[in-house]
GROMACS .gro file of C-alpha atoms in nm:
model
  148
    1UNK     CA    1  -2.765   4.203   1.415
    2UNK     CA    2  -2.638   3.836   1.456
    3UNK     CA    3  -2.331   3.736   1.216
    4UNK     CA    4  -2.362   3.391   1.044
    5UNK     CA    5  -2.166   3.208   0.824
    6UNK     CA    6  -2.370   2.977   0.560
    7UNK     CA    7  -2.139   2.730   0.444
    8UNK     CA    8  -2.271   2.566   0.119
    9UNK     CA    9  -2.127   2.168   0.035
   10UNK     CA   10  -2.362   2.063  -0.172
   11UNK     CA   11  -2.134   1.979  -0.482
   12UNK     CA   12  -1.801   1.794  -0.402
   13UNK     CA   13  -1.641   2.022  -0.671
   14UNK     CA   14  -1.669   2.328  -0.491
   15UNK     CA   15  -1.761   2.522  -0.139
   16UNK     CA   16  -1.906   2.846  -0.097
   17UNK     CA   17  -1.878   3.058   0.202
   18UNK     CA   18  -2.064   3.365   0.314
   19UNK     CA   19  -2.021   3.591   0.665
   20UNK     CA   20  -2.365   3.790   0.641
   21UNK     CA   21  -2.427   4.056   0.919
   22UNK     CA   22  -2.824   4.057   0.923
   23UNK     CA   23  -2.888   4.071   0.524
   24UNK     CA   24  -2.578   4.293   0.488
   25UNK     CA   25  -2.342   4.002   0.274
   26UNK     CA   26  -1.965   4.068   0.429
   27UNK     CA   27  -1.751   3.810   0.277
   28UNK     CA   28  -1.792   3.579   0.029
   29UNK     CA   29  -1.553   3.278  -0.079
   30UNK     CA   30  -1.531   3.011  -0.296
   31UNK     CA   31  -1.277   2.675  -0.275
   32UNK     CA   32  -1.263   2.465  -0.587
   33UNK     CA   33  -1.124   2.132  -0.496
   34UNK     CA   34  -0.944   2.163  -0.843
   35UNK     CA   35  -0.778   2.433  -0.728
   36UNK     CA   36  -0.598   2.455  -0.403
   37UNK     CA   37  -0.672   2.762  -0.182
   38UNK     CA   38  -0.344   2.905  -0.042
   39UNK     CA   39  -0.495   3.227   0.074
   40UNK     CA   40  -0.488   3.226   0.457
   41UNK     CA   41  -0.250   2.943   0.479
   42UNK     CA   42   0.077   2.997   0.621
   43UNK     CA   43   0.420   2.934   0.458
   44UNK     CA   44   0.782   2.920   0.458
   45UNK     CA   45   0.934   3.150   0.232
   46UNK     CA   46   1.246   3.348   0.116
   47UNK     CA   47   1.222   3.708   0.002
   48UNK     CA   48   1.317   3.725  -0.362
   49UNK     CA   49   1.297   4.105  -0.363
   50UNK     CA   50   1.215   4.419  -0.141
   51UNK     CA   51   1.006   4.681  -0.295
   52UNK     CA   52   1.081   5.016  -0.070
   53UNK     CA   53   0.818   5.228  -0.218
   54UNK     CA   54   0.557   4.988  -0.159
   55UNK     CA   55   0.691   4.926   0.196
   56UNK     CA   56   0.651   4.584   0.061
   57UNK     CA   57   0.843   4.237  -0.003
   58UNK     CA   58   0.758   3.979  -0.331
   59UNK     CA   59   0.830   3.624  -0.134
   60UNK     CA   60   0.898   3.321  -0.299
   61UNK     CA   61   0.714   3.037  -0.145
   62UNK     CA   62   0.741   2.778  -0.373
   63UNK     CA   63   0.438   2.828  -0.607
   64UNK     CA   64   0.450   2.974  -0.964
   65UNK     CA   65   0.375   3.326  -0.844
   66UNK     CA   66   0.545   3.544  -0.584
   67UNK     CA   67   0.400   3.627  -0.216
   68UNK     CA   68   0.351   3.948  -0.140
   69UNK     CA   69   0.411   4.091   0.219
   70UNK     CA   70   0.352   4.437   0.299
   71UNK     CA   71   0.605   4.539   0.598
   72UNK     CA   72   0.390   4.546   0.858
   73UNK     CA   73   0.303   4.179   0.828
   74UNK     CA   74   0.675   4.091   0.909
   75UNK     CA   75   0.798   4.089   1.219
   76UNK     CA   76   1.052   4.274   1.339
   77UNK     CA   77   1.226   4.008   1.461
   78UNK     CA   78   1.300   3.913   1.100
   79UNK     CA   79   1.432   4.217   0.996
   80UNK     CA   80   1.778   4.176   1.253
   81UNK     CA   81   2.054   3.965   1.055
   82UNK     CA   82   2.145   3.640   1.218
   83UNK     CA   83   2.442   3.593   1.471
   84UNK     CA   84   2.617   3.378   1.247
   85UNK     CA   85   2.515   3.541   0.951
   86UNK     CA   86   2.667   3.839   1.095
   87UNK     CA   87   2.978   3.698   1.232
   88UNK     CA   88   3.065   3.590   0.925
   89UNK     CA   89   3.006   3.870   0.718
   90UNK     CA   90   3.293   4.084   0.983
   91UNK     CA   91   3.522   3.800   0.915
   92UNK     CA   92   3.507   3.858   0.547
   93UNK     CA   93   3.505   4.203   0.545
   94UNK     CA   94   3.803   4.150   0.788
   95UNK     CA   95   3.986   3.964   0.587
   96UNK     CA   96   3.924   4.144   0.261
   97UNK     CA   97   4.064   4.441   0.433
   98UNK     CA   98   4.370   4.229   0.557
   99UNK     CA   99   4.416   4.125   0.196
  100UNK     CA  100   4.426   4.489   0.093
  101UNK     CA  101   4.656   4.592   0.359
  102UNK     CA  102   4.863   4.356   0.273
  103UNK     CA  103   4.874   4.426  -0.154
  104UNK     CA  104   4.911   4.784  -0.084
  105UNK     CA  105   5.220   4.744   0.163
  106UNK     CA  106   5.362   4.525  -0.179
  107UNK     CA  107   5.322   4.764  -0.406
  108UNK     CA  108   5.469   5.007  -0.160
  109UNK     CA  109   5.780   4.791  -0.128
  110UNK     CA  110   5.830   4.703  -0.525
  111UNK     CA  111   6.199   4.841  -0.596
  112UNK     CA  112   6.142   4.855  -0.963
  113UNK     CA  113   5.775   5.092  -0.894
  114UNK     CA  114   6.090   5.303  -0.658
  115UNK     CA  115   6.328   5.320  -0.950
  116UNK     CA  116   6.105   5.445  -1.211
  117UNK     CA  117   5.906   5.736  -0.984
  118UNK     CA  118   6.338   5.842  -0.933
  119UNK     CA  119   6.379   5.827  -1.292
  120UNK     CA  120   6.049   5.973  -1.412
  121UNK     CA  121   6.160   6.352  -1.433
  122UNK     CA  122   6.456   6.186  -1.602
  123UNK     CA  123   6.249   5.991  -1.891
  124UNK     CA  124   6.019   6.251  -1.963
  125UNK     CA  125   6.314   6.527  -2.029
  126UNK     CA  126   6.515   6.275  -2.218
  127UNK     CA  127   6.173   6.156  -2.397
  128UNK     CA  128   6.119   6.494  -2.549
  129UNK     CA  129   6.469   6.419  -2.757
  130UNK     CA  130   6.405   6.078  -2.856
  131UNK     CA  131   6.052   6.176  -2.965
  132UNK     CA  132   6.227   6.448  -3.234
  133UNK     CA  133   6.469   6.231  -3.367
  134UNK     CA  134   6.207   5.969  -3.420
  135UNK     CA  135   5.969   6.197  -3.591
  136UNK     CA  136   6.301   6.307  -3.811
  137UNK     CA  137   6.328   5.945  -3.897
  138UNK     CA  138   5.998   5.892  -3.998
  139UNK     CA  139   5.979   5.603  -3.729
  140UNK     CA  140   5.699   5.711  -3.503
  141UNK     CA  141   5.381   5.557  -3.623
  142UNK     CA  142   5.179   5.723  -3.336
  143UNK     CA  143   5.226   6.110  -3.505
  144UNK     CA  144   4.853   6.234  -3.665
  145UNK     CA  145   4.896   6.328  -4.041
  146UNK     CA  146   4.894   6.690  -4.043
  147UNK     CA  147   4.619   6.899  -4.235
  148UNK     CA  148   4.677   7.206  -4.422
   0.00000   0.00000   0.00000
């Protein structure tokens, strides 16, 4: 059987469109001219979020409602990150680990962190004694009330 397509104009409000295989009705659509259609058009967009059990992405194309764009209607091409998108996320990751490098070779260096890790066996034998004569004083404010 022939396809047609009857294409009905008749009101300036609103068109009606229907494929028809034979008497078999296939698609049906209707376009209110108060209401743009923007199924079928194509648009710029930026993905707002990536839904990986859906194999799907919500796209923001500038309307009040998301896009949505199963995965294989992108193409691959868009999946590979940019040359200079790339090249400049190296140079920050570069750069942070430069910056890391370079506060963990100060700490290393810090005399003072060198003088207390000597003096730390030291402090915590010598601590012990302080700690008794404090409690003996009734000075240490840190010491749990003891229950009975």
């Amino acid at each position: 059987m022939p396809k047609r397509m009857l294409i009905d104009a008749a009101r300036p409000e609103e068109t009606r469109v229907v494929v028809a295989d034979g008497a078999q009705l296939e698609d049906y659509d209707v376009a209110l001219a108060s209401r743009p259609q923007i199924r079928g058009n194509i648009y710029l967009a930026k993905v707002v979020r990536v839904e990986a059990s859906l194999q799907a992405a919500f796209v923001d194309y500038g309307h009040e409602k998301h896009g949505f764009l199963s995965f294989t209607e992108i193409h691959p091409d868009y999946f590979q990150i940019p040359v200079a998108d790339r090249e400049a996320i190296v140079a920050r990751d570069s750069e942070l680990a430069r910056q890391e490098a370079e506060a963990d070779e100060l700490d290393d260096d810090d005399p003072e962190d060198l003088d207390a890790a000597d003096t730390g066996e030291e402090l915590s034998a010598d601590s012990g004694e302080d700690d008794e004569d404090q409690i003996a004083e009734g000075d240490n404010r840190s010491e749990r009330p003891r229950r009975r």
